[in-house]
Amino acid sequence: MVKKIVFSFLFACLAFIPAMAQEKVEMADVMRSNGKIYVVVAVCLTILLGLFAYMFYIDRKISKIEKHKSH
Amino acid sequence: MRTLPAYHNFAPLFEKSIALRKHWWKILSLLLLIYTIIGGFLLDVPRLFILNETIRNLYFHVCMWMGMMVLFITSVIYSIRYLLKFNYREDIYASNFAAVGTFFGILGYLTGTIWANYTWVTDQHQSLANILKEPKLIGAAIALLIYGAYFVLRASFTDIDKRARVSAVYNIFAFAMLFPSIWIIPRLVGSLHPGSPGSDSGNPALNFNDIDSRLRMVFYPAVIGWTLLGVWISTLRIRFELYRDKNVLHG
């Protein structure tokens, strides 16, 4: 009886092996192979650089106000 | 040390905050975030079930929470300093760090909802009811609402000393509540969020003990970069308020 259970369990495990081997994790490999991912990087970098340029601009503006001799 | 030629009148006021106007860490933040975007999109990541390519959100979503923590810690330190010396300057620091921290928290929450919508709901056949029961989501919402009440409390005072004093005490309470609500309780009860017990979500990442080294390579610089950006935004707000309230600070 125990033997039967163990073997059927092992058999059941065997049945999982091909399923696990087949399960490939899908990634955006096509996007990488045709280079479209660089478009995404370019867009994000543009936004980032724009934001930082704006930050530096505000920073300079506040520095100017601080230096300004007014009461 | 830099000299301050043009600061005749405000020298005592701005002397202490001179570090805020140094530039190297702002440029460091820019460089780290450029690296985050290039490395975050182009470098190899582990192939994980369910998460697939969305694991790259680690460089953005998680960094918001890390940045928020740093800003809240800074905020509570300034609140304690205020309660020790009752210097109004410390209150300006504390409130603005808390404001930007809350902003980062909201961004983290929003990005989390988008991410969860595509990895928790669809792929695992989770219903909305399961999502709403999420201790991590409820905890984060409670923490953000407590900080929201901090600003309501601040706005309800007209007397600046009273406002500073009461909100400094409240800030310590809010900070103390942050830990059970977002760090402890989600780790005690089962949750779909990675890193909690019973998160049988099938992805091994984000448990910081065995997070993939490929992820670390971008994740740590990303955390520093986003945090520095948050500190920068805070310092701009602080400098503005220090200028706005210069008469109070002098008097």
PDB file of C-alpha atoms in Angstrom:
ATOM      1  CA  MET A   1       0.000   0.000   0.000  1.00  0.00           C
ATOM      2  CA  VAL A   2       2.726   2.416   1.055  1.00  0.00           C
ATOM      3  CA  LYS A   3       4.764   1.348  -1.934  1.00  0.00           C
ATOM      4  CA  LYS A   4       1.809   2.107  -4.173  1.00  0.00           C
ATOM      5  CA  ILE A   5       1.365   5.568  -2.684  1.00  0.00           C
ATOM      6  CA  VAL A   6       5.049   6.367  -2.940  1.00  0.00           C
ATOM      7  CA  PHE A   7       5.251   5.230  -6.499  1.00  0.00           C
ATOM      8  CA  SER A   8       2.123   6.999  -7.542  1.00  0.00           C
ATOM      9  CA  PHE A   9       3.498  10.123  -5.880  1.00  0.00           C
ATOM     10  CA  LEU A  10       6.779   9.752  -7.744  1.00  0.00           C
ATOM     11  CA  PHE A  11       4.878   9.163 -10.948  1.00  0.00           C
ATOM     12  CA  ALA A  12       2.871  12.286 -10.324  1.00  0.00           C
ATOM     13  CA  CYS A  13       6.138  14.169  -9.795  1.00  0.00           C
ATOM     14  CA  LEU A  14       7.437  12.805 -13.085  1.00  0.00           C
ATOM     15  CA  ALA A  15       4.385  14.166 -14.781  1.00  0.00           C
ATOM     16  CA  PHE A  16       5.359  17.648 -13.559  1.00  0.00           C
ATOM     17  CA  ILE A  17       8.867  17.562 -14.973  1.00  0.00           C
ATOM     18  CA  PRO A  18       8.046  18.142 -18.637  1.00  0.00           C
ATOM     19  CA  ALA A  19       5.533  20.787 -17.614  1.00  0.00           C
ATOM     20  CA  MET A  20       8.196  22.626 -15.619  1.00  0.00           C
ATOM     21  CA  ALA A  21      10.715  22.324 -18.393  1.00  0.00           C
ATOM     22  CA  GLN A  22       8.257  23.779 -20.850  1.00  0.00           C
ATOM     23  CA  GLU A  23       7.367  26.705 -18.639  1.00  0.00           C
ATOM     24  CA  LYS A  24       9.598  29.391 -19.963  1.00  0.00           C
ATOM     25  CA  VAL A  25       9.341  32.792 -18.427  1.00  0.00           C
ATOM     26  CA  GLU A  26       8.239  35.255 -21.015  1.00  0.00           C
ATOM     27  CA  MET A  27      10.283  38.410 -21.189  1.00  0.00           C
ATOM     28  CA  ALA A  28      10.227  41.300 -23.602  1.00  0.00           C
ATOM     29  CA  ASP A  29      12.991  39.724 -25.637  1.00  0.00           C
ATOM     30  CA  VAL A  30      11.581  40.873 -28.971  1.00  0.00           C
ATOM     31  CA  MET A  31      11.706  44.458 -27.818  1.00  0.00           C
ATOM     32  CA  ARG A  32      15.349  43.987 -26.951  1.00  0.00           C
ATOM     33  CA  SER A  33      16.304  42.178 -30.154  1.00  0.00           C
ATOM     34  CA  ASN A  34      14.777  44.766 -32.481  1.00  0.00           C
ATOM     35  CA  GLY A  35      16.223  47.635 -30.495  1.00  0.00           C
ATOM     36  CA  LYS A  36      12.912  49.316 -29.654  1.00  0.00           C
ATOM     37  CA  ILE A  37      13.911  49.304 -25.994  1.00  0.00           C
ATOM     38  CA  TYR A  38      16.377  52.085 -26.798  1.00  0.00           C
ATOM     39  CA  VAL A  39      13.437  54.267 -27.766  1.00  0.00           C
ATOM     40  CA  VAL A  40      11.994  53.773 -24.285  1.00  0.00           C
ATOM     41  CA  VAL A  41      15.347  54.585 -22.703  1.00  0.00           C
ATOM     42  CA  ALA A  42      15.682  57.705 -24.858  1.00  0.00           C
ATOM     43  CA  VAL A  43      12.209  58.937 -23.880  1.00  0.00           C
ATOM     44  CA  CYS A  44      12.781  58.319 -20.169  1.00  0.00           C
ATOM     45  CA  LEU A  45      16.206  59.973 -20.269  1.00  0.00           C
ATOM     46  CA  THR A  46      14.753  63.033 -21.978  1.00  0.00           C
ATOM     47  CA  ILE A  47      12.129  63.372 -19.262  1.00  0.00           C
ATOM     48  CA  LEU A  48      14.735  62.866 -16.550  1.00  0.00           C
ATOM     49  CA  LEU A  49      17.125  65.418 -18.036  1.00  0.00           C
ATOM     50  CA  GLY A  50      14.283  67.881 -18.503  1.00  0.00           C
ATOM     51  CA  LEU A  51      13.211  67.463 -14.880  1.00  0.00           C
ATOM     52  CA  PHE A  52      16.755  67.935 -13.620  1.00  0.00           C
ATOM     53  CA  ALA A  53      17.309  70.993 -15.807  1.00  0.00           C
ATOM     54  CA  TYR A  54      14.146  72.429 -14.257  1.00  0.00           C
ATOM     55  CA  MET A  55      15.377  71.535 -10.765  1.00  0.00           C
ATOM     56  CA  PHE A  56      18.692  73.306 -11.368  1.00  0.00           C
ATOM     57  CA  TYR A  57      16.794  76.295 -12.730  1.00  0.00           C
ATOM     58  CA  ILE A  58      14.625  76.570  -9.605  1.00  0.00           C
ATOM     59  CA  ASP A  59      17.701  76.028  -7.438  1.00  0.00           C
ATOM     60  CA  ARG A  60      19.512  78.938  -9.140  1.00  0.00           C
ATOM     61  CA  LYS A  61      16.447  81.114  -8.827  1.00  0.00           C
ATOM     62  CA  ILE A  62      16.229  80.542  -5.076  1.00  0.00           C
ATOM     63  CA  SER A  63      19.975  81.150  -4.725  1.00  0.00           C
ATOM     64  CA  LYS A  64      19.533  84.498  -6.473  1.00  0.00           C
ATOM     65  CA  ILE A  65      16.695  85.473  -4.157  1.00  0.00           C
ATOM     66  CA  GLU A  66      18.806  84.537  -1.126  1.00  0.00           C
ATOM     67  CA  LYS A  67      21.697  86.662  -2.327  1.00  0.00           C
ATOM     68  CA  HIS A  68      19.466  89.593  -3.126  1.00  0.00           C
ATOM     69  CA  LYS A  69      19.754  92.340  -0.538  1.00  0.00           C
ATOM     70  CA  SER A  70      16.137  93.174   0.151  1.00  0.00           C
ATOM     71  CA  HIS A  71      14.066  93.557   3.239  1.00  0.00           C
TER      72      HIS A  71
ATOM     73  CA  MET B   1      34.962  76.316   3.196  1.00  0.00           C
ATOM     74  CA  ARG B   2      33.241  78.614   0.760  1.00  0.00           C
ATOM     75  CA  THR B   3      33.101  82.311   1.460  1.00  0.00           C
ATOM     76  CA  LEU B   4      29.839  84.153   1.313  1.00  0.00           C
ATOM     77  CA  PRO B   5      30.507  87.531  -0.286  1.00  0.00           C
ATOM     78  CA  ALA B   6      26.972  88.592  -1.095  1.00  0.00           C
ATOM     79  CA  TYR B   7      25.175  87.418   1.993  1.00  0.00           C
ATOM     80  CA  HIS B   8      25.667  90.509   4.178  1.00  0.00           C
ATOM     81  CA  ASN B   9      22.202  90.638   5.592  1.00  0.00           C
ATOM     82  CA  PHE B  10      21.236  87.031   5.627  1.00  0.00           C
ATOM     83  CA  ALA B  11      24.581  85.601   6.635  1.00  0.00           C
ATOM     84  CA  PRO B  12      23.448  84.381  10.049  1.00  0.00           C
ATOM     85  CA  LEU B  13      20.274  83.030   8.538  1.00  0.00           C
ATOM     86  CA  PHE B  14      21.788  80.965   5.768  1.00  0.00           C
ATOM     87  CA  GLU B  15      25.158  80.124   7.179  1.00  0.00           C
ATOM     88  CA  LYS B  16      23.992  76.896   8.711  1.00  0.00           C
ATOM     89  CA  SER B  17      22.215  75.723   5.613  1.00  0.00           C
ATOM     90  CA  ILE B  18      25.194  76.225   3.328  1.00  0.00           C
ATOM     91  CA  ALA B  19      25.435  72.484   2.691  1.00  0.00           C
ATOM     92  CA  LEU B  20      22.065  72.704   1.017  1.00  0.00           C
ATOM     93  CA  ARG B  21      23.546  74.828  -1.712  1.00  0.00           C
ATOM     94  CA  LYS B  22      26.469  72.571  -2.547  1.00  0.00           C
ATOM     95  CA  HIS B  23      26.113  71.010  -5.941  1.00  0.00           C
ATOM     96  CA  TRP B  24      28.050  67.771  -5.990  1.00  0.00           C
ATOM     97  CA  TRP B  25      25.274  65.603  -4.568  1.00  0.00           C
ATOM     98  CA  LYS B  26      22.720  67.038  -6.948  1.00  0.00           C
ATOM     99  CA  ILE B  27      24.895  66.045  -9.878  1.00  0.00           C
ATOM    100  CA  LEU B  28      25.479  62.664  -8.219  1.00  0.00           C
ATOM    101  CA  SER B  29      21.715  62.212  -8.029  1.00  0.00           C
ATOM    102  CA  LEU B  30      21.403  63.037 -11.741  1.00  0.00           C
ATOM    103  CA  LEU B  31      24.177  60.602 -12.697  1.00  0.00           C
ATOM    104  CA  LEU B  32      22.752  57.815 -10.547  1.00  0.00           C
ATOM    105  CA  LEU B  33      19.301  58.266 -12.049  1.00  0.00           C
ATOM    106  CA  ILE B  34      20.689  58.287 -15.587  1.00  0.00           C
ATOM    107  CA  TYR B  35      22.397  55.008 -14.691  1.00  0.00           C
ATOM    108  CA  THR B  36      19.137  53.759 -13.180  1.00  0.00           C
ATOM    109  CA  ILE B  37      17.229  54.350 -16.388  1.00  0.00           C
ATOM    110  CA  ILE B  38      19.893  53.025 -18.764  1.00  0.00           C
ATOM    111  CA  GLY B  39      20.902  50.091 -16.549  1.00  0.00           C
ATOM    112  CA  GLY B  40      17.371  49.521 -15.337  1.00  0.00           C
ATOM    113  CA  PHE B  41      15.987  49.046 -18.816  1.00  0.00           C
ATOM    114  CA  LEU B  42      18.939  47.498 -20.595  1.00  0.00           C
ATOM    115  CA  LEU B  43      20.801  45.292 -18.113  1.00  0.00           C
ATOM    116  CA  ASP B  44      19.871  41.684 -17.601  1.00  0.00           C
ATOM    117  CA  VAL B  45      17.322  40.811 -14.918  1.00  0.00           C
ATOM    118  CA  PRO B  46      16.390  37.403 -13.509  1.00  0.00           C
ATOM    119  CA  ARG B  47      13.554  35.677 -15.321  1.00  0.00           C
ATOM    120  CA  LEU B  48      10.825  35.317 -12.729  1.00  0.00           C
ATOM    121  CA  PHE B  49       7.418  33.766 -13.021  1.00  0.00           C
ATOM    122  CA  ILE B  50       4.435  36.107 -12.890  1.00  0.00           C
ATOM    123  CA  LEU B  51       6.609  39.176 -12.569  1.00  0.00           C
ATOM    124  CA  ASN B  52       8.362  38.721 -15.913  1.00  0.00           C
ATOM    125  CA  GLU B  53       9.747  42.025 -17.116  1.00  0.00           C
ATOM    126  CA  THR B  54       7.945  44.006 -14.413  1.00  0.00           C
ATOM    127  CA  ILE B  55      10.707  43.178 -11.935  1.00  0.00           C
ATOM    128  CA  ARG B  56      12.342  46.324 -13.323  1.00  0.00           C
ATOM    129  CA  ASN B  57       9.764  48.271 -11.317  1.00  0.00           C
ATOM    130  CA  LEU B  58      12.013  47.468  -8.368  1.00  0.00           C
ATOM    131  CA  TYR B  59      14.236  50.339  -9.491  1.00  0.00           C
ATOM    132  CA  PHE B  60      11.370  52.791  -9.340  1.00  0.00           C
ATOM    133  CA  HIS B  61       8.511  51.671  -7.090  1.00  0.00           C
ATOM    134  CA  VAL B  62      10.602  50.365  -4.191  1.00  0.00           C
ATOM    135  CA  CYS B  63      12.938  53.359  -4.383  1.00  0.00           C
ATOM    136  CA  MET B  64       9.993  55.657  -3.696  1.00  0.00           C
ATOM    137  CA  TRP B  65       9.398  53.917  -0.357  1.00  0.00           C
ATOM    138  CA  MET B  66      13.085  53.926   0.505  1.00  0.00           C
ATOM    139  CA  GLY B  67      13.262  57.628  -0.283  1.00  0.00           C
ATOM    140  CA  MET B  68      10.143  58.210   1.786  1.00  0.00           C
ATOM    141  CA  MET B  69      11.695  56.445   4.779  1.00  0.00           C
ATOM    142  CA  VAL B  70      14.854  58.542   4.615  1.00  0.00           C
ATOM    143  CA  LEU B  71      12.826  61.756   4.362  1.00  0.00           C
ATOM    144  CA  PHE B  72      10.544  60.776   7.259  1.00  0.00           C
ATOM    145  CA  ILE B  73      13.535  59.834   9.424  1.00  0.00           C
ATOM    146  CA  THR B  74      15.123  63.214   8.662  1.00  0.00           C
ATOM    147  CA  SER B  75      11.833  64.914   9.410  1.00  0.00           C
ATOM    148  CA  VAL B  76      11.402  63.295  12.813  1.00  0.00           C
ATOM    149  CA  ILE B  77      15.006  64.140  13.742  1.00  0.00           C
ATOM    150  CA  TYR B  78      14.295  67.803  13.059  1.00  0.00           C
ATOM    151  CA  SER B  79      11.052  67.571  15.036  1.00  0.00           C
ATOM    152  CA  ILE B  80      12.956  66.227  18.032  1.00  0.00           C
ATOM    153  CA  ARG B  81      15.552  68.956  17.614  1.00  0.00           C
ATOM    154  CA  TYR B  82      12.751  71.496  17.564  1.00  0.00           C
ATOM    155  CA  LEU B  83      11.362  70.176  20.824  1.00  0.00           C
ATOM    156  CA  LEU B  84      14.817  70.419  22.397  1.00  0.00           C
ATOM    157  CA  LYS B  85      15.632  73.989  21.413  1.00  0.00           C
ATOM    158  CA  PHE B  86      12.372  75.504  20.099  1.00  0.00           C
ATOM    159  CA  ASN B  87      14.120  76.961  17.121  1.00  0.00           C
ATOM    160  CA  TYR B  88      11.554  77.763  14.423  1.00  0.00           C
ATOM    161  CA  ARG B  89      14.089  76.869  11.733  1.00  0.00           C
ATOM    162  CA  GLU B  90      13.908  73.203  12.748  1.00  0.00           C
ATOM    163  CA  ASP B  91      10.146  73.241  12.273  1.00  0.00           C
ATOM    164  CA  ILE B  92      10.542  74.443   8.686  1.00  0.00           C
ATOM    165  CA  TYR B  93      12.984  71.591   8.048  1.00  0.00           C
ATOM    166  CA  ALA B  94      10.762  68.980   9.662  1.00  0.00           C
ATOM    167  CA  SER B  95       7.574  69.962   7.864  1.00  0.00           C
ATOM    168  CA  ASN B  96       9.142  70.124   4.424  1.00  0.00           C
ATOM    169  CA  PHE B  97      10.952  66.809   4.737  1.00  0.00           C
ATOM    170  CA  ALA B  98       7.633  65.290   5.833  1.00  0.00           C
ATOM    171  CA  ALA B  99       5.852  66.908   2.886  1.00  0.00           C
ATOM    172  CA  VAL B 100       8.220  65.533   0.274  1.00  0.00           C
ATOM    173  CA  GLY B 101       8.287  62.186   2.106  1.00  0.00           C
ATOM    174  CA  THR B 102       4.507  61.987   1.887  1.00  0.00           C
ATOM    175  CA  PHE B 103       4.708  62.876  -1.788  1.00  0.00           C
ATOM    176  CA  PHE B 104       7.151  60.023  -2.369  1.00  0.00           C
ATOM    177  CA  GLY B 105       4.861  57.737  -0.396  1.00  0.00           C
ATOM    178  CA  ILE B 106       1.904  58.644  -2.600  1.00  0.00           C
ATOM    179  CA  LEU B 107       4.016  57.973  -5.686  1.00  0.00           C
ATOM    180  CA  GLY B 108       5.030  54.620  -4.206  1.00  0.00           C
ATOM    181  CA  TYR B 109       1.406  53.783  -3.499  1.00  0.00           C
ATOM    182  CA  LEU B 110       0.253  54.736  -6.993  1.00  0.00           C
ATOM    183  CA  THR B 111       3.012  52.773  -8.708  1.00  0.00           C
ATOM    184  CA  GLY B 112       2.261  49.863  -6.383  1.00  0.00           C
ATOM    185  CA  THR B 113      -1.392  49.796  -7.421  1.00  0.00           C
ATOM    186  CA  ILE B 114      -0.417  49.685 -11.088  1.00  0.00           C
ATOM    187  CA  TRP B 115       2.138  46.956 -10.503  1.00  0.00           C
ATOM    188  CA  ALA B 116      -0.183  44.870  -8.313  1.00  0.00           C
ATOM    189  CA  ASN B 117      -2.967  45.228 -10.848  1.00  0.00           C
ATOM    190  CA  TYR B 118      -0.915  43.336 -13.419  1.00  0.00           C
ATOM    191  CA  THR B 119       0.871  40.830 -11.216  1.00  0.00           C
ATOM    192  CA  TRP B 120      -1.501  40.102  -8.351  1.00  0.00           C
ATOM    193  CA  VAL B 121      -4.896  40.307  -9.985  1.00  0.00           C
ATOM    194  CA  THR B 122      -4.626  38.768 -13.419  1.00  0.00           C
ATOM    195  CA  ASP B 123      -1.935  36.146 -13.216  1.00  0.00           C
ATOM    196  CA  GLN B 124      -2.899  34.637  -9.911  1.00  0.00           C
ATOM    197  CA  HIS B 125      -6.658  34.847 -10.330  1.00  0.00           C
ATOM    198  CA  GLN B 126      -6.928  37.065  -7.311  1.00  0.00           C
ATOM    199  CA  SER B 127     -10.188  38.849  -6.870  1.00  0.00           C
ATOM    200  CA  LEU B 128     -10.497  42.449  -5.828  1.00  0.00           C
ATOM    201  CA  ALA B 129     -11.550  41.270  -2.374  1.00  0.00           C
ATOM    202  CA  ASN B 130      -8.178  39.601  -1.912  1.00  0.00           C
ATOM    203  CA  ILE B 131      -6.399  42.754  -2.925  1.00  0.00           C
ATOM    204  CA  LEU B 132      -8.425  44.906  -0.573  1.00  0.00           C
ATOM    205  CA  LYS B 133      -7.525  42.612   2.311  1.00  0.00           C
ATOM    206  CA  GLU B 134      -3.849  43.116   1.683  1.00  0.00           C
ATOM    207  CA  PRO B 135      -2.184  44.108   4.971  1.00  0.00           C
ATOM    208  CA  LYS B 136       0.608  45.867   3.104  1.00  0.00           C
ATOM    209  CA  LEU B 137      -1.819  48.093   1.218  1.00  0.00           C
ATOM    210  CA  ILE B 138      -3.925  48.855   4.281  1.00  0.00           C
ATOM    211  CA  GLY B 139      -0.833  49.547   6.367  1.00  0.00           C
ATOM    212  CA  ALA B 140       0.681  51.861   3.782  1.00  0.00           C
ATOM    213  CA  ALA B 141      -2.640  53.687   3.420  1.00  0.00           C
ATOM    214  CA  ILE B 142      -2.885  54.141   7.197  1.00  0.00           C
ATOM    215  CA  ALA B 143       0.674  55.458   7.360  1.00  0.00           C
ATOM    216  CA  LEU B 144       0.060  57.960   4.575  1.00  0.00           C
ATOM    217  CA  LEU B 145      -3.240  59.076   6.098  1.00  0.00           C
ATOM    218  CA  ILE B 146      -1.531  59.671   9.444  1.00  0.00           C
ATOM    219  CA  TYR B 147       0.977  61.879   7.670  1.00  0.00           C
ATOM    220  CA  GLY B 148      -1.915  63.533   5.835  1.00  0.00           C
ATOM    221  CA  ALA B 149      -3.382  64.431   9.219  1.00  0.00           C
ATOM    222  CA  TYR B 150      -0.024  66.015  10.106  1.00  0.00           C
ATOM    223  CA  PHE B 151      -0.589  68.639   7.432  1.00  0.00           C
ATOM    224  CA  VAL B 152      -4.221  69.147   8.417  1.00  0.00           C
ATOM    225  CA  LEU B 153      -3.036  69.691  11.970  1.00  0.00           C
ATOM    226  CA  ARG B 154      -0.372  72.166  10.871  1.00  0.00           C
ATOM    227  CA  ALA B 155      -2.812  74.114   8.759  1.00  0.00           C
ATOM    228  CA  SER B 156      -5.294  74.461  11.614  1.00  0.00           C
ATOM    229  CA  PHE B 157      -2.991  76.642  13.727  1.00  0.00           C
ATOM    230  CA  THR B 158      -2.538  80.332  13.247  1.00  0.00           C
ATOM    231  CA  ASP B 159       0.060  80.751  15.964  1.00  0.00           C
ATOM    232  CA  ILE B 160       3.355  79.547  14.515  1.00  0.00           C
ATOM    233  CA  ASP B 161       4.920  78.573  17.840  1.00  0.00           C
ATOM    234  CA  LYS B 162       1.919  76.523  18.831  1.00  0.00           C
ATOM    235  CA  ARG B 163       1.799  74.977  15.376  1.00  0.00           C
ATOM    236  CA  ALA B 164       5.463  74.071  15.481  1.00  0.00           C
ATOM    237  CA  ARG B 165       5.243  72.588  18.947  1.00  0.00           C
ATOM    238  CA  VAL B 166       2.084  70.495  18.479  1.00  0.00           C
ATOM    239  CA  SER B 167       3.038  69.288  15.015  1.00  0.00           C
ATOM    240  CA  ALA B 168       6.516  68.301  16.199  1.00  0.00           C
ATOM    241  CA  VAL B 169       4.944  66.068  18.833  1.00  0.00           C
ATOM    242  CA  TYR B 170       2.476  64.709  16.298  1.00  0.00           C
ATOM    243  CA  ASN B 171       5.305  64.027  13.838  1.00  0.00           C
ATOM    244  CA  ILE B 172       6.970  61.761  16.391  1.00  0.00           C
ATOM    245  CA  PHE B 173       3.691  59.889  16.825  1.00  0.00           C
ATOM    246  CA  ALA B 174       3.263  59.601  13.037  1.00  0.00           C
ATOM    247  CA  PHE B 175       6.787  58.271  12.703  1.00  0.00           C
ATOM    248  CA  ALA B 176       6.208  55.750  15.467  1.00  0.00           C
ATOM    249  CA  MET B 177       3.048  54.532  13.695  1.00  0.00           C
ATOM    250  CA  LEU B 178       4.950  54.138  10.444  1.00  0.00           C
ATOM    251  CA  PHE B 179       6.833  51.093  11.686  1.00  0.00           C
ATOM    252  CA  PRO B 180       3.954  48.831  12.749  1.00  0.00           C
ATOM    253  CA  SER B 181       1.814  49.849   9.801  1.00  0.00           C
ATOM    254  CA  ILE B 182       4.239  49.369   6.943  1.00  0.00           C
ATOM    255  CA  TRP B 183       7.084  47.260   8.304  1.00  0.00           C
ATOM    256  CA  ILE B 184       5.880  45.025  11.115  1.00  0.00           C
ATOM    257  CA  ILE B 185       2.227  44.026  10.555  1.00  0.00           C
ATOM    258  CA  PRO B 186       2.617  43.072   6.868  1.00  0.00           C
ATOM    259  CA  ARG B 187       5.433  40.768   7.976  1.00  0.00           C
ATOM    260  CA  LEU B 188       3.351  39.099  10.658  1.00  0.00           C
ATOM    261  CA  VAL B 189       0.353  38.207   8.545  1.00  0.00           C
ATOM    262  CA  GLY B 190       0.237  36.570   5.160  1.00  0.00           C
ATOM    263  CA  SER B 191       0.338  38.894   2.222  1.00  0.00           C
ATOM    264  CA  LEU B 192       0.734  38.794  -1.507  1.00  0.00           C
ATOM    265  CA  HIS B 193       3.444  41.392  -1.297  1.00  0.00           C
ATOM    266  CA  PRO B 194       6.907  39.890  -1.729  1.00  0.00           C
ATOM    267  CA  GLY B 195       8.861  39.583   1.450  1.00  0.00           C
ATOM    268  CA  SER B 196       5.982  38.576   3.727  1.00  0.00           C
ATOM    269  CA  PRO B 197       5.396  35.111   5.103  1.00  0.00           C
ATOM    270  CA  GLY B 198       2.949  33.106   3.075  1.00  0.00           C
ATOM    271  CA  SER B 199       3.543  35.141  -0.035  1.00  0.00           C
ATOM    272  CA  ASP B 200       3.324  32.149  -2.317  1.00  0.00           C
ATOM    273  CA  SER B 201       3.469  34.463  -5.243  1.00  0.00           C
ATOM    274  CA  GLY B 202       6.081  32.276  -6.835  1.00  0.00           C
ATOM    275  CA  ASN B 203       8.748  34.896  -7.106  1.00  0.00           C
ATOM    276  CA  PRO B 204      11.860  34.609  -5.028  1.00  0.00           C
ATOM    277  CA  ALA B 205      13.005  38.196  -5.443  1.00  0.00           C
ATOM    278  CA  LEU B 206      12.539  41.098  -3.074  1.00  0.00           C
ATOM    279  CA  ASN B 207      13.303  38.997  -0.114  1.00  0.00           C
ATOM    280  CA  PHE B 208      16.346  41.081   0.587  1.00  0.00           C
ATOM    281  CA  ASN B 209      18.332  38.117   1.801  1.00  0.00           C
ATOM    282  CA  ASP B 210      18.363  36.449  -1.565  1.00  0.00           C
ATOM    283  CA  ILE B 211      17.673  39.295  -3.942  1.00  0.00           C
ATOM    284  CA  ASP B 212      19.534  38.695  -7.152  1.00  0.00           C
ATOM    285  CA  SER B 213      22.927  40.369  -7.489  1.00  0.00           C
ATOM    286  CA  ARG B 214      21.954  41.601 -10.949  1.00  0.00           C
ATOM    287  CA  LEU B 215      19.119  43.496  -9.331  1.00  0.00           C
ATOM    288  CA  ARG B 216      21.286  44.863  -6.543  1.00  0.00           C
ATOM    289  CA  MET B 217      23.675  46.347  -9.075  1.00  0.00           C
ATOM    290  CA  VAL B 218      21.033  48.819 -10.211  1.00  0.00           C
ATOM    291  CA  PHE B 219      18.767  48.827  -7.159  1.00  0.00           C
ATOM    292  CA  TYR B 220      21.183  50.322  -4.616  1.00  0.00           C
ATOM    293  CA  PRO B 221      22.360  53.180  -6.853  1.00  0.00           C
ATOM    294  CA  ALA B 222      18.713  53.786  -7.753  1.00  0.00           C
ATOM    295  CA  VAL B 223      17.714  54.079  -4.085  1.00  0.00           C
ATOM    296  CA  ILE B 224      20.493  56.605  -3.468  1.00  0.00           C
ATOM    297  CA  GLY B 225      19.665  58.561  -6.615  1.00  0.00           C
ATOM    298  CA  TRP B 226      15.942  58.860  -5.908  1.00  0.00           C
ATOM    299  CA  THR B 227      16.564  59.655  -2.244  1.00  0.00           C
ATOM    300  CA  LEU B 228      18.977  62.450  -3.133  1.00  0.00           C
ATOM    301  CA  LEU B 229      16.392  63.847  -5.536  1.00  0.00           C
ATOM    302  CA  GLY B 230      13.853  63.848  -2.710  1.00  0.00           C
ATOM    303  CA  VAL B 231      16.291  65.602  -0.390  1.00  0.00           C
ATOM    304  CA  TRP B 232      16.984  68.168  -3.097  1.00  0.00           C
ATOM    305  CA  ILE B 233      13.292  68.952  -3.584  1.00  0.00           C
ATOM    306  CA  SER B 234      12.963  69.260   0.210  1.00  0.00           C
ATOM    307  CA  THR B 235      15.900  71.661   0.459  1.00  0.00           C
ATOM    308  CA  LEU B 236      14.418  73.882  -2.252  1.00  0.00           C
ATOM    309  CA  ARG B 237      11.179  74.100  -0.290  1.00  0.00           C
ATOM    310  CA  ILE B 238      13.109  74.704   2.942  1.00  0.00           C
ATOM    311  CA  ARG B 239      15.214  77.474   1.437  1.00  0.00           C
ATOM    312  CA  PHE B 240      12.099  79.116   0.069  1.00  0.00           C
ATOM    313  CA  GLU B 241      10.374  79.023   3.452  1.00  0.00           C
ATOM    314  CA  LEU B 242      13.485  80.205   5.290  1.00  0.00           C
ATOM    315  CA  TYR B 243      13.500  83.191   2.966  1.00  0.00           C
ATOM    316  CA  ARG B 244       9.764  83.762   3.252  1.00  0.00           C
ATOM    317  CA  ASP B 245       9.857  83.684   7.058  1.00  0.00           C
ATOM    318  CA  LYS B 246      13.166  85.514   7.442  1.00  0.00           C
ATOM    319  CA  ASN B 247      11.635  88.200   9.625  1.00  0.00           C
ATOM    320  CA  VAL B 248      10.283  85.639  12.070  1.00  0.00           C
ATOM    321  CA  LEU B 249      13.608  83.830  12.105  1.00  0.00           C
ATOM    322  CA  HIS B 250      15.542  87.006  12.793  1.00  0.00           C
ATOM    323  CA  GLY B 251      13.228  88.209  15.497  1.00  0.00           C
TER     324      GLY B 251
END
